[in-house]
Amino acid sequence: MAQFPNQSGPIGVFDSGYGGLTILSEIRKRLPRYDYLYLGDNARTPYGTRSFDVVYEFTRQCVEKLFELGCPLVILGCNTASAKALKSIQMYDLPKWNPDRRVLGVIRPTIEQIGEYTRTKHVGLFATIGTVQSESYPIEIHKLFPEIVISSVACPLWVPLVENSEYDSDGADYFVKKYVDQLLAKDDQIDTVILGCTHYPLLLPKIRKYLPAHIRIISQGAIVASSLEDYLRRHVSMEELLTKGGSCQFFTTESEEKFKKSASVFLSEEISVRHTQLD
Ligand code: DGL
């Protein structure tokens, strides 16, 4: 297994596809002075329907690639990877690669905030099949807020709608309404809903349309960004390793042209993208 020395470099952000761009955008808004490197494993997306072992292996390869490219810190901008791979990577891989490098996920920061939002203590979760089956959200929520009742709905068709730029289409309405209705049928006291997949903010206007107006919808981007800012304040030696040129580079395992075209809906800037091979 590769070993990586301590070195300064950009913050790495990873997702199975484009969803992590919703996290990256908010992080860059809040922390613009750092350099960033984004890796989308678009060739193998979606992860949400894959087994624990496969998600772990794919995520491990992507984190290794981001370390190879010089990132001292990697954010898994993907709930499925955070649910199914983060702990194993932290426990088994990081100590071998370099115990001073860090990998952080998006689930814990989201959960830390949830107690502030819900009044009824009934919370809904939309997420991928993998995230729902892992039970990461209920397990972690109950550690901090044992009184919260959480109802989850897996939405396997939402990621393909986003990956194929169909999130705005009339056809998307059918599948948004379908999963919203499933959640409302599970618990009518829900006052807060977590979008527990980083692709879902693209579907927000449609989710808003079908959820009753009093239900608050939580997207993760801003939450993860403020949690990262707090992390860097508390971890000065990591903060000092991060380079501060305000740049952002993009890597994809799919075609550069395809990434550039699809990513433009998430980002309001011209980007340069490079293809990368994982092996
Ligand atoms: N964006 C990822 C997440 O937050 C999942 C997408 C996928 O299924 O690959 O869970």
XYZ file of N, CA and C and ligand atoms in Angstrom:
847
model
N 0.838 -1.206 0.000
C 0.000 0.000 0.000
C 0.875 1.259 0.000
N 0.412 2.275 -0.759
C 1.195 3.527 -0.868
C 1.276 4.241 0.478
N 2.377 4.950 0.641
C 2.501 5.809 1.826
C 2.687 7.230 1.335
N 2.073 8.181 2.051
C 2.130 9.571 1.614
C 2.806 10.414 2.676
N 3.809 11.197 2.279
C 4.496 12.027 3.274
C 3.632 13.215 3.698
N 4.003 13.879 4.783
C 3.337 15.137 5.137
C 3.733 16.160 4.092
N 2.758 16.838 3.543
C 3.065 17.871 2.562
C 1.928 18.866 2.516
N 2.225 20.062 2.036
C 1.147 21.033 1.930
C 0.443 20.831 0.597
N -0.829 21.244 0.533
C -1.586 21.042 -0.705
C -3.013 21.489 -0.546
N -3.838 21.204 -1.577
C -5.234 21.653 -1.567
C -6.149 20.764 -0.712
N -7.348 21.258 -0.473
C -8.389 20.447 0.175
C -9.025 19.590 -0.919
N -9.105 18.287 -0.699
C -9.739 17.396 -1.672
C -11.213 17.229 -1.340
N -12.057 17.253 -2.368
C -13.487 16.969 -2.168
C -13.847 15.865 -3.145
N -14.508 14.842 -2.616
C -14.813 13.673 -3.444
C -16.317 13.395 -3.469
N -16.790 12.952 -4.610
C -18.146 12.391 -4.690
C -18.171 11.348 -5.796
N -19.203 10.494 -5.736
C -19.376 9.507 -6.804
C -19.628 10.212 -8.136
N -20.140 11.428 -8.098
C -20.448 12.121 -9.358
C -20.430 13.619 -9.175
N -21.576 14.255 -9.510
C -21.638 15.713 -9.457
C -22.148 16.236 -8.114
N -22.773 15.379 -7.317
C -23.433 15.832 -6.086
C -22.493 16.595 -5.155
N -21.255 16.144 -5.059
C -20.302 16.791 -4.148
C -20.020 18.235 -4.534
N -20.393 18.598 -5.770
C -20.195 19.994 -6.183
C -21.088 20.927 -5.369
N -22.233 20.413 -4.867
C -23.100 21.248 -4.016
C -22.399 21.520 -2.682
N -21.555 20.607 -2.266
C -20.781 20.794 -1.029
C -19.587 21.713 -1.322
N -18.885 21.406 -2.418
C -17.710 22.205 -2.779
C -18.072 23.689 -2.937
N -19.192 23.975 -3.612
C -19.574 25.386 -3.849
C -19.723 26.125 -2.535
N -20.405 25.498 -1.586
C -20.636 26.179 -0.298
C -19.332 26.318 0.482
N -18.475 25.306 0.409
C -17.191 25.396 1.124
C -16.362 26.537 0.525
N -16.355 26.617 -0.794
C -15.544 27.680 -1.429
C -16.103 29.061 -1.141
N -17.432 29.161 -1.024
C -18.036 30.462 -0.680
C -17.572 30.897 0.700
N -17.544 29.932 1.609
C -17.209 30.261 2.995
C -15.703 30.372 3.223
N -14.938 29.539 2.506
C -13.480 29.500 2.716
C -12.764 29.694 1.371
N -12.890 30.879 0.783
C -12.404 31.073 -0.590
C -10.892 31.080 -0.744
N -10.172 31.279 0.343
C -8.730 31.462 0.138
C -7.951 30.164 -0.077
N -8.563 29.027 0.239
C -7.839 27.761 0.080
C -7.858 27.288 -1.370
N -6.941 26.373 -1.684
C -6.971 25.680 -2.980
C -7.818 24.412 -2.814
N -8.489 24.033 -3.914
C -9.358 22.851 -3.869
C -9.099 21.940 -5.060
N -9.370 20.671 -4.810
C -9.264 19.685 -5.867
C -10.488 18.776 -5.748
N -11.280 18.723 -6.810
C -12.516 17.925 -6.780
C -12.336 16.678 -7.640
N -12.754 15.547 -7.094
C -12.742 14.311 -7.880
C -14.141 13.693 -7.918
N -14.674 13.535 -9.126
C -15.965 12.869 -9.315
C -15.724 11.526 -9.981
N -16.231 10.477 -9.336
C -16.064 9.134 -9.922
C -17.237 8.863 -10.863
N -17.418 9.764 -11.828
C -18.593 9.714 -12.704
C -18.699 8.421 -13.505
N -17.556 7.774 -13.756
C -17.598 6.541 -14.543
C -18.292 5.413 -13.770
N -18.322 5.521 -12.435
C -18.882 4.403 -11.646
C -20.102 4.822 -10.827
N -20.568 6.062 -11.044
C -21.756 6.514 -10.329
C -22.975 5.766 -10.867
N -24.028 5.502 -10.099
C -24.200 5.847 -8.698
C -23.591 4.812 -7.751
N -23.232 5.277 -6.578
C -22.759 4.384 -5.520
C -23.937 3.872 -4.662
N -25.028 4.648 -4.696
C -26.124 4.422 -3.736
C -26.749 3.048 -3.775
N -26.630 2.354 -4.907
C -27.253 1.035 -5.018
C -26.217 -0.080 -4.844
N -24.975 0.284 -4.530
C -23.905 -0.728 -4.471
C -23.700 -1.256 -3.045
N -23.041 -2.420 -2.982
C -22.844 -3.074 -1.678
C -21.818 -2.309 -0.844
N -21.802 -2.612 0.430
C -20.858 -2.017 1.371
C -19.422 -2.173 0.863
N -19.050 -3.398 0.473
C -17.663 -3.659 0.067
C -17.261 -2.857 -1.164
N -18.186 -2.759 -2.112
C -17.873 -2.035 -3.354
C -17.737 -0.533 -3.070
N -18.655 0.027 -2.286
C -18.562 1.465 -1.968
C -17.260 1.747 -1.221
N -16.914 0.856 -0.310
C -15.660 1.047 0.431
C -14.464 1.022 -0.524
N -14.409 0.039 -1.393
C -13.268 -0.094 -2.304
C -13.171 1.095 -3.264
N -14.298 1.499 -3.850
C -14.285 2.641 -4.786
C -13.852 3.912 -4.051
N -14.406 4.111 -2.855
C -14.096 5.346 -2.110
C -12.628 5.353 -1.704
N -12.146 4.188 -1.283
C -10.742 4.068 -0.877
C -9.816 4.450 -2.044
N -10.159 3.975 -3.220
C -9.335 4.299 -4.398
C -9.358 5.803 -4.687
N -10.514 6.412 -4.526
C -10.627 7.854 -4.829
C -9.876 8.684 -3.791
N -9.964 8.294 -2.524
C -9.235 9.032 -1.484
C -7.731 8.879 -1.730
N -7.324 7.672 -2.085
C -5.906 7.435 -2.365
C -5.437 8.329 -3.514
N -6.289 8.473 -4.524
C -5.942 9.329 -5.669
C -5.786 10.783 -5.212
N -6.704 11.240 -4.367
C -6.614 12.634 -3.894
C -5.368 12.843 -3.026
N -4.996 11.839 -2.264
C -3.743 11.932 -1.491
C -2.538 11.979 -2.436
N -2.586 11.126 -3.456
C -1.511 11.085 -4.453
C -1.350 12.454 -5.132
N -2.504 13.121 -5.339
C -2.478 14.438 -5.985
C -2.087 15.543 -4.999
N -1.822 15.158 -3.750
C -1.231 16.109 -2.803
C -2.153 16.712 -1.767
N -3.386 16.196 -1.631
C -4.305 16.786 -0.637
C -3.997 16.250 0.766
N -3.733 17.127 1.733
C -3.536 16.636 3.100
C -4.865 16.275 3.773
N -5.953 16.862 3.255
C -7.284 16.697 3.864
C -8.288 16.396 2.758
N -9.124 15.366 2.984
C -10.143 15.013 1.990
C -11.518 15.014 2.652
N -12.472 15.693 1.998
C -13.865 15.675 2.466
C -14.634 14.725 1.564
N -15.293 13.736 2.151
C -16.176 12.885 1.355
C -17.484 13.656 1.188
N -17.657 14.286 0.026
C -18.868 15.074 -0.208
C -19.992 14.183 -0.685
N -20.128 13.056 -0.045
C -21.039 11.997 -0.483
C -21.514 11.260 0.764
N -22.843 11.212 0.941
C -23.383 10.536 2.132
C -23.175 9.032 2.069
N -23.324 8.477 0.860
C -23.199 7.027 0.723
C -21.787 6.593 1.126
N -20.793 7.323 0.651
C -19.405 7.001 1.015
C -19.156 7.294 2.492
N -19.756 8.371 3.002
C -19.586 8.688 4.428
C -20.206 7.581 5.289
N -21.344 7.041 4.807
C -22.040 6.008 5.583
C -21.326 4.662 5.500
N -20.802 4.337 4.328
C -20.336 2.967 4.121
C -18.825 2.804 4.075
N -18.076 3.908 3.982
C -16.626 3.749 3.809
C -15.794 4.559 4.790
N -16.337 5.641 5.302
C -15.517 6.570 6.090
C -14.833 5.901 7.279
N -15.623 5.178 8.070
C -15.046 4.585 9.290
C -13.928 3.609 8.955
N -14.143 2.771 7.941
C -13.114 1.786 7.571
C -11.858 2.484 7.077
N -12.035 3.526 6.288
C -10.862 4.258 5.785
C -10.108 4.875 6.955
N -10.855 5.486 7.869
C -10.182 6.118 9.025
C -9.461 5.072 9.886
N -10.088 3.913 10.032
C -9.500 2.907 10.931
C -8.381 2.092 10.293
N -8.575 1.691 9.024
C -7.633 0.731 8.435
C -6.659 1.345 7.430
N -7.105 2.323 6.669
C -6.261 2.814 5.576
C -5.399 4.004 5.987
N -6.035 4.973 6.656
C -5.261 6.172 7.023
C -4.002 5.862 7.821
N -4.083 4.989 8.830
C -2.860 4.722 9.597
C -1.723 4.204 8.723
N -2.063 3.502 7.625
C -1.010 2.983 6.743
C -0.543 4.050 5.752
N -1.487 4.847 5.242
C -1.113 5.888 4.257
C -0.262 6.970 4.933
N -0.839 7.510 5.991
C -0.179 8.564 6.772
C -1.165 9.033 7.834
N -0.925 8.707 9.089
C -1.902 9.043 10.129
C -2.133 10.542 10.301
N -1.264 11.381 9.710
C -1.476 12.828 9.840
C -2.430 13.392 8.795
N -2.694 12.620 7.745
C -3.678 13.106 6.775
C -5.075 12.837 7.342
N -6.067 13.512 6.801
C -7.413 13.398 7.364
C -8.466 13.177 6.289
N -9.486 12.375 6.657
C -10.652 12.196 5.799
C -11.885 12.481 6.650
N -12.720 13.406 6.206
C -13.926 13.766 6.958
C -15.166 13.532 6.093
N -16.303 13.255 6.748
C -17.536 12.985 6.008
C -18.564 14.091 6.175
N -19.768 13.847 5.652
C -20.813 14.877 5.703
C -21.965 14.533 6.657
N -21.979 13.323 7.187
C -23.131 12.931 8.007
C -23.058 13.537 9.405
N -21.909 13.405 10.034
C -21.760 13.902 11.403
C -22.078 15.416 11.522
N -21.501 16.267 10.660
C -21.821 17.693 10.779
C -23.317 17.977 10.621
N -23.975 17.223 9.748
C -25.416 17.433 9.519
C -26.195 17.084 10.786
N -25.814 15.966 11.378
C -26.537 15.505 12.562
C -26.333 16.444 13.747
N -25.146 16.970 13.873
C -24.881 17.870 15.003
C -25.831 19.065 15.000
N -26.291 19.459 13.794
C -27.158 20.642 13.684
C -28.642 20.321 13.856
N -29.007 19.061 13.691
C -30.426 18.758 13.495
C -31.292 19.098 14.721
N -30.719 18.953 15.915
C -31.463 19.257 17.135
C -31.909 20.709 17.199
N -31.192 21.579 16.522
C -31.538 23.004 16.529
C -32.731 23.311 15.643
N -32.991 22.427 14.685
C -34.020 22.749 13.703
C -35.400 22.201 14.048
N -35.447 20.992 14.594
C -36.764 20.371 14.771
C -37.429 20.757 16.091
N -38.682 21.109 16.022
C -39.478 21.393 17.231
C -40.288 20.162 17.630
N -40.843 19.470 16.624
C -41.697 18.321 16.934
C -40.864 17.088 17.309
N -39.561 17.161 17.018
C -38.631 16.032 17.214
C -38.966 14.857 16.287
N -39.637 15.179 15.204
C -39.883 14.171 14.157
C -39.185 14.665 12.891
N -38.229 13.861 12.415
C -37.375 14.278 11.303
C -37.491 13.258 10.170
N -37.480 13.755 8.947
C -37.502 12.865 7.779
C -36.145 12.867 7.092
N -35.840 11.780 6.412
C -34.577 11.684 5.683
C -34.835 11.154 4.279
N -34.359 11.881 3.276
C -34.288 11.347 1.916
C -32.831 11.018 1.659
N -32.544 9.817 1.171
C -31.147 9.441 0.934
C -31.110 8.287 -0.064
N -29.909 7.843 -0.400
C -29.784 6.706 -1.310
C -30.123 5.408 -0.561
N -30.321 4.348 -1.309
C -30.605 3.047 -0.684
C -29.464 2.693 0.279
N -28.231 2.915 -0.164
C -27.064 2.553 0.650
C -27.043 3.292 1.975
N -27.302 4.592 1.921
C -27.283 5.387 3.160
C -28.418 4.947 4.083
N -29.609 4.727 3.512
C -30.746 4.320 4.353
C -30.463 2.950 4.975
N -30.001 2.001 4.152
C -29.754 0.649 4.691
C -28.644 0.629 5.736
N -27.691 1.529 5.621
C -26.582 1.550 6.599
C -27.073 1.975 7.986
N -28.244 2.645 8.013
C -28.821 3.170 9.268
C -27.901 4.174 9.944
N -26.955 4.744 9.209
C -26.017 5.698 9.809
C -26.739 6.895 10.428
N -27.745 7.404 9.726
C -28.437 8.585 10.274
C -29.141 8.274 11.594
N -30.043 7.266 11.643
C -30.680 7.003 12.939
C -29.677 6.670 14.041
N -28.653 5.890 13.720
C -27.681 5.499 14.752
C -26.980 6.739 15.295
N -26.501 7.588 14.400
C -25.747 8.771 14.846
C -26.672 9.802 15.488
N -27.871 9.975 14.954
C -28.807 10.943 15.551
C -29.149 10.524 16.980
N -29.385 9.227 17.184
C -29.791 8.782 18.522
C -28.677 8.890 19.554
N -27.408 8.936 19.080
C -26.311 9.149 20.033
C -26.399 10.557 20.615
N -26.764 11.519 19.778
C -26.803 12.920 20.231
C -28.193 13.343 20.697
N -29.230 12.825 20.013
C -30.595 13.258 20.305
C -31.497 12.021 20.398
N -31.457 11.313 21.542
C -32.223 10.057 21.627
C -33.728 10.256 21.472
N -34.200 11.484 21.681
C -35.648 11.735 21.630
C -36.170 11.909 20.191
N -35.287 12.076 19.243
C -35.745 12.343 17.868
C -36.204 11.057 17.182
N -37.388 11.174 16.543
C -37.917 10.058 15.751
C -37.544 10.335 14.295
N -36.874 9.378 13.654
C -36.455 9.625 12.269
C -37.074 8.609 11.317
N -37.669 9.114 10.247
C -38.250 8.242 9.218
C -37.484 8.453 7.931
N -37.069 7.358 7.307
C -36.223 7.460 6.126
C -36.913 6.910 4.878
N -36.653 7.551 3.756
C -37.123 7.024 2.470
C -35.941 7.001 1.501
N -35.704 5.840 0.909
C -34.646 5.725 -0.096
C -35.209 6.184 -1.447
N -34.430 6.963 -2.161
C -34.907 7.563 -3.418
C -33.960 7.173 -4.559
N -33.965 5.896 -4.966
C -32.957 5.429 -5.929
C -32.985 6.138 -7.275
N -34.112 6.792 -7.617
C -34.160 7.413 -8.953
C -33.724 8.874 -8.958
N -33.485 9.448 -7.804
C -33.148 10.875 -7.793
C -31.719 11.137 -8.293
N -30.766 10.286 -7.925
C -29.385 10.515 -8.401
C -29.310 10.407 -9.930
N -29.887 9.348 -10.551
C -29.860 9.301 -12.020
C -30.513 10.528 -12.661
N -31.573 11.076 -12.058
C -32.191 12.281 -12.637
C -31.194 13.431 -12.661
N -30.416 13.557 -11.586
C -29.432 14.647 -11.516
C -28.251 14.361 -12.438
N -27.734 13.138 -12.386
C -26.560 12.806 -13.204
C -26.864 12.965 -14.693
N -28.137 12.767 -15.063
C -28.498 12.881 -16.478
C -29.151 14.216 -16.817
N -28.966 15.193 -15.939
C -29.501 16.550 -16.150
C -31.013 16.565 -16.407
N -31.719 15.677 -15.722
C -33.182 15.624 -15.871
C -33.883 16.151 -14.620
N -33.131 16.776 -13.733
C -33.692 17.200 -12.432
C -34.776 18.265 -12.581
N -34.775 18.948 -13.737
C -35.702 20.043 -13.952
C -36.877 19.646 -14.848
N -36.881 18.392 -15.296
C -37.852 17.978 -16.315
C -39.210 17.662 -15.699
N -40.244 17.612 -16.537
C -41.578 17.257 -16.045
C -41.583 15.837 -15.501
N -40.777 14.971 -16.127
C -40.706 13.576 -15.678
C -40.199 13.471 -14.249
N -39.339 14.393 -13.863
C -38.778 14.334 -12.507
C -39.868 14.531 -11.453
N -40.902 15.304 -11.798
C -41.980 15.566 -10.827
C -42.583 14.265 -10.286
N -42.785 13.320 -11.192
C -43.420 12.066 -10.790
C -42.622 11.383 -9.677
N -41.268 11.323 -9.878
C -40.445 10.595 -8.908
C -40.180 11.410 -7.643
N -40.237 12.702 -7.748
C -40.098 13.521 -6.536
C -41.351 13.347 -5.688
N -42.499 13.496 -6.312
C -43.758 13.389 -5.568
C -43.901 11.993 -4.937
N -43.495 10.987 -5.694
C -43.616 9.603 -5.218
C -42.903 9.418 -3.868
N -41.644 9.873 -3.783
C -40.888 9.654 -2.540
C -41.319 10.621 -1.444
N -41.739 11.827 -1.808
C -42.247 12.774 -0.802
C -43.513 12.170 -0.169
N -44.398 11.640 -0.989
C -45.634 11.039 -0.460
C -45.319 9.862 0.458
N -44.301 9.080 0.087
C -43.927 7.938 0.946
C -43.488 8.425 2.317
N -42.746 9.507 2.343
C -42.261 10.017 3.630
C -43.427 10.560 4.461
N -44.303 11.314 3.822
C -45.422 11.909 4.562
C -46.346 10.821 5.110
N -46.448 9.711 4.381
C -47.305 8.612 4.846
C -46.686 7.914 6.058
N -45.381 8.018 6.200
C -44.713 7.346 7.329
C -44.908 8.096 8.629
N -44.917 9.436 8.567
C -44.978 10.216 9.806
C -45.516 11.610 9.492
N -46.725 11.913 10.022
C -47.294 13.229 9.700
C -46.867 14.318 10.687
N -45.971 13.968 11.607
C -45.511 15.007 12.553
C -44.150 15.590 12.172
N -43.595 15.123 11.062
C -42.275 15.613 10.625
C -42.324 17.127 10.386
N -41.351 17.843 10.970
C -41.258 19.282 10.674
C -39.928 19.647 10.014
N -39.034 18.645 9.864
C -37.712 18.914 9.294
C -37.321 17.723 8.425
N -36.826 18.022 7.227
C -36.412 16.939 6.337
C -34.953 17.162 5.924
N -34.156 16.123 6.065
C -32.743 16.197 5.657
C -32.619 15.679 4.231
N -31.968 16.466 3.373
C -31.597 15.945 2.052
C -30.258 15.238 2.249
N -30.326 13.939 2.528
C -29.135 13.186 2.931
C -28.395 12.578 1.763
N -28.351 13.299 0.668
C -27.566 12.917 -0.506
C -27.186 14.226 -1.172
N -25.931 14.365 -1.506
C -25.463 15.669 -1.979
C -25.926 16.004 -3.396
N -26.552 15.045 -4.068
C -27.153 15.352 -5.368
C -28.506 16.062 -5.205
N -29.185 15.835 -4.103
C -30.590 16.238 -3.995
C -30.857 17.742 -3.994
N -29.915 18.605 -3.569
C -30.220 20.042 -3.638
C -30.623 20.516 -5.040
N -30.197 19.779 -6.069
C -30.621 20.162 -7.421
C -32.121 19.952 -7.626
N -32.697 19.057 -6.825
C -34.129 18.779 -6.940
C -34.948 19.615 -5.958
N -34.271 20.505 -5.258
C -34.929 21.263 -4.184
C -36.221 21.973 -4.617
N -36.253 22.681 -5.756
C -37.512 23.354 -6.107
C -38.675 22.368 -6.212
N -38.408 21.184 -6.732
C -39.496 20.212 -6.874
C -39.842 19.583 -5.512
N -38.837 19.319 -4.695
C -39.114 18.749 -3.367
C -39.942 19.764 -2.567
N -39.573 21.029 -2.685
C -40.303 22.109 -1.979
C -41.766 22.148 -2.439
N -41.942 21.939 -3.739
C -43.296 22.010 -4.309
C -44.230 20.957 -3.690
N -43.698 19.781 -3.369
C -44.566 18.702 -2.892
C -44.570 18.525 -1.383
N -43.613 19.112 -0.691
C -43.621 19.009 0.780
C -44.464 20.146 1.338
N -45.288 19.902 2.369
C -46.048 21.002 2.970
C -45.118 22.149 3.398
N -45.621 23.377 3.286
C -44.783 24.568 3.458
C -44.143 24.669 4.846
N -44.794 24.101 5.870
C -44.246 24.258 7.231
C -43.030 23.345 7.474
N -42.752 22.430 6.562
C -41.619 21.511 6.765
C -40.329 22.142 6.248
N -39.362 22.201 7.144
C -38.078 22.800 6.794
C -37.205 21.765 6.078
N -36.516 22.218 5.045
C -35.663 21.292 4.286
C -34.201 21.659 4.542
N -33.434 20.665 4.954
C -32.035 20.912 5.285
C -31.126 20.368 4.171
N -30.423 21.285 3.495
C -29.366 20.879 2.554
C -28.049 20.947 3.309
N -27.092 20.139 2.868
C -25.898 19.991 3.702
C -24.760 20.973 3.416
N -24.760 21.611 2.238
C -23.593 22.391 1.830
C -23.120 23.393 2.877
N -24.041 24.271 3.298
C -23.655 25.330 4.235
C -23.250 24.741 5.588
N -23.904 23.667 5.976
C -23.598 23.027 7.262
C -22.185 22.450 7.237
N -21.861 21.749 6.156
C -20.525 21.141 6.038
C -19.454 22.234 5.976
N -19.769 23.324 5.271
C -18.798 24.419 5.152
C -18.508 25.037 6.523
N -19.540 25.279 7.321
C -19.275 25.920 8.619
C -18.592 24.928 9.558
N -18.911 23.646 9.413
C -18.246 22.647 10.250
C -16.755 22.530 9.880
N -16.453 22.663 8.587
C -15.049 22.600 8.161
C -14.277 23.821 8.683
N -14.925 24.967 8.627
C -14.271 26.181 9.139
C -13.925 26.003 10.619
N -14.872 25.445 11.340
C -14.659 25.202 12.768
C -13.528 24.183 12.979
N -13.540 23.136 12.152
C -12.492 22.096 12.237
C -11.106 22.713 12.033
N -10.993 23.563 11.029
C -9.677 24.148 10.720
C -9.227 25.121 11.810
N -10.209 25.745 12.470
C -9.857 26.622 13.594
C -9.273 25.794 14.739
N -9.813 24.583 14.903
C -9.372 23.733 16.022
C -8.141 22.879 15.680
N -7.824 22.754 14.391
C -6.696 21.898 13.986
C -5.683 22.737 13.208
N -4.911 23.486 13.972
C -4.014 24.482 13.377
C -2.938 23.826 12.502
N -2.423 22.666 12.924
C -1.348 22.070 12.119
C -1.875 21.633 10.745
N -3.130 21.174 10.687
C -3.725 20.853 9.378
C -3.958 22.138 8.582
N -4.480 23.140 9.246
C -4.776 24.410 8.555
C -3.509 24.964 7.912
N -2.397 24.837 8.609
C -1.143 25.397 8.103
C -0.623 24.641 6.867
N -1.036 23.363 6.773
C -0.597 22.572 5.614
C -1.360 22.921 4.327
N -2.508 23.572 4.475
C -3.357 23.810 3.301
C -2.863 25.023 2.514
N -2.732 24.849 1.211
C -2.242 25.963 0.397
C -3.374 26.946 0.127
N -3.003 28.197 -0.048
C -4.020 29.251 -0.066
C -3.861 30.132 -1.306
N -4.241 29.542 -2.464
C -4.133 30.300 -3.712
C -5.504 30.574 -4.321
N -6.573 30.105 -3.657
C -7.935 30.342 -4.151
C -8.261 29.601 -5.452
N -7.510 28.532 -5.769
C -7.739 27.829 -7.041
C -8.645 26.612 -6.849
N -9.160 26.093 -7.954
C -9.950 24.857 -7.882
C -9.726 24.042 -9.153
N -9.281 22.818 -8.972
C -9.078 21.933 -10.127
C -10.075 20.776 -10.056
N -10.487 20.299 -11.225
C -11.491 19.239 -11.271
C -10.936 17.998 -11.977
N -11.236 16.850 -11.388
C -10.847 15.574 -11.991
C -12.087 14.686 -12.080
N -12.175 13.935 -13.161
C -13.284 12.993 -13.308
C -12.757 11.674 -13.852
N -13.431 10.585 -13.483
C -13.051 9.290 -14.044
C -13.749 9.064 -15.388
N -14.679 9.971 -15.757
C -15.400 9.882 -17.046
C -14.763 10.843 -18.047
N -15.533 11.204 -19.066
C -14.935 12.091 -20.074
C -14.924 13.540 -19.573
N -13.862 14.253 -19.945
C -13.708 15.647 -19.502
C -14.844 16.511 -20.038
N -15.195 16.290 -21.299
C -16.230 17.115 -21.942
C -17.570 16.942 -21.247
N -17.886 15.676 -20.935
C -19.174 15.385 -20.299
C -19.226 16.047 -18.925
N -18.123 15.943 -18.193
C -18.088 16.536 -16.857
C -18.277 18.053 -16.948
N -17.566 18.656 -17.862
C -17.603 20.102 -18.011
C -19.036 20.574 -18.277
N -19.710 19.856 -19.167
C -21.064 20.255 -19.549
C -22.020 20.098 -18.357
N -21.972 18.929 -17.715
C -22.924 18.684 -16.628
C -22.605 19.505 -15.394
N -21.312 19.713 -15.134
C -20.934 20.439 -13.916
C -21.333 21.904 -13.988
N -21.543 22.399 -15.225
C -21.837 23.833 -15.355
C -23.143 24.203 -14.661
N -24.069 23.235 -14.489
C -25.317 23.575 -13.791
C -25.096 23.749 -12.288
N -24.017 23.213 -11.786
C -23.720 23.335 -10.357
C -22.846 24.552 -10.070
N -22.105 24.969 -11.096
C -21.079 25.993 -10.873
C -21.285 27.124 -11.864
N -21.075 28.349 -11.411
C -21.297 29.462 -12.337
C -19.958 30.001 -12.835
N -19.096 29.122 -13.333
C -17.799 29.578 -13.813
C -17.266 28.584 -14.844
N -16.366 29.025 -15.649
C -15.674 28.152 -16.597
C -14.688 27.301 -15.791
N -14.671 26.006 -16.038
C -13.739 25.181 -15.271
C -12.835 24.382 -16.199
N -11.677 24.007 -15.662
C -10.847 23.091 -16.442
C -10.888 21.731 -15.749
N -11.080 20.706 -16.553
C -11.286 19.355 -16.022
C -10.256 18.405 -16.612
N -9.755 17.513 -15.778
C -8.841 16.493 -16.291
C -9.378 15.098 -15.995
N -9.213 14.215 -16.958
C -9.600 12.822 -16.743
C -8.544 12.142 -15.869
N -8.981 11.278 -14.975
C -8.011 10.497 -14.213
C -8.434 9.042 -14.175
N -7.453 8.189 -14.164
C -7.668 6.744 -14.152
C -7.446 6.240 -12.731
N -8.329 5.374 -12.259
C -8.108 4.798 -10.931
C -7.692 3.351 -11.102
N -6.603 2.959 -10.445
C -6.268 1.533 -10.548
C -5.603 1.038 -9.282
N -24.011 12.049 -3.784
C -24.020 10.801 -3.119
C -24.563 10.906 -1.712
O -24.489 11.954 -1.097
C -24.664 9.615 -3.730
C -24.800 9.443 -5.116
C -24.734 8.010 -5.584
O -25.665 7.238 -5.413
O -23.702 7.742 -6.160
O -25.027 9.927 -1.192
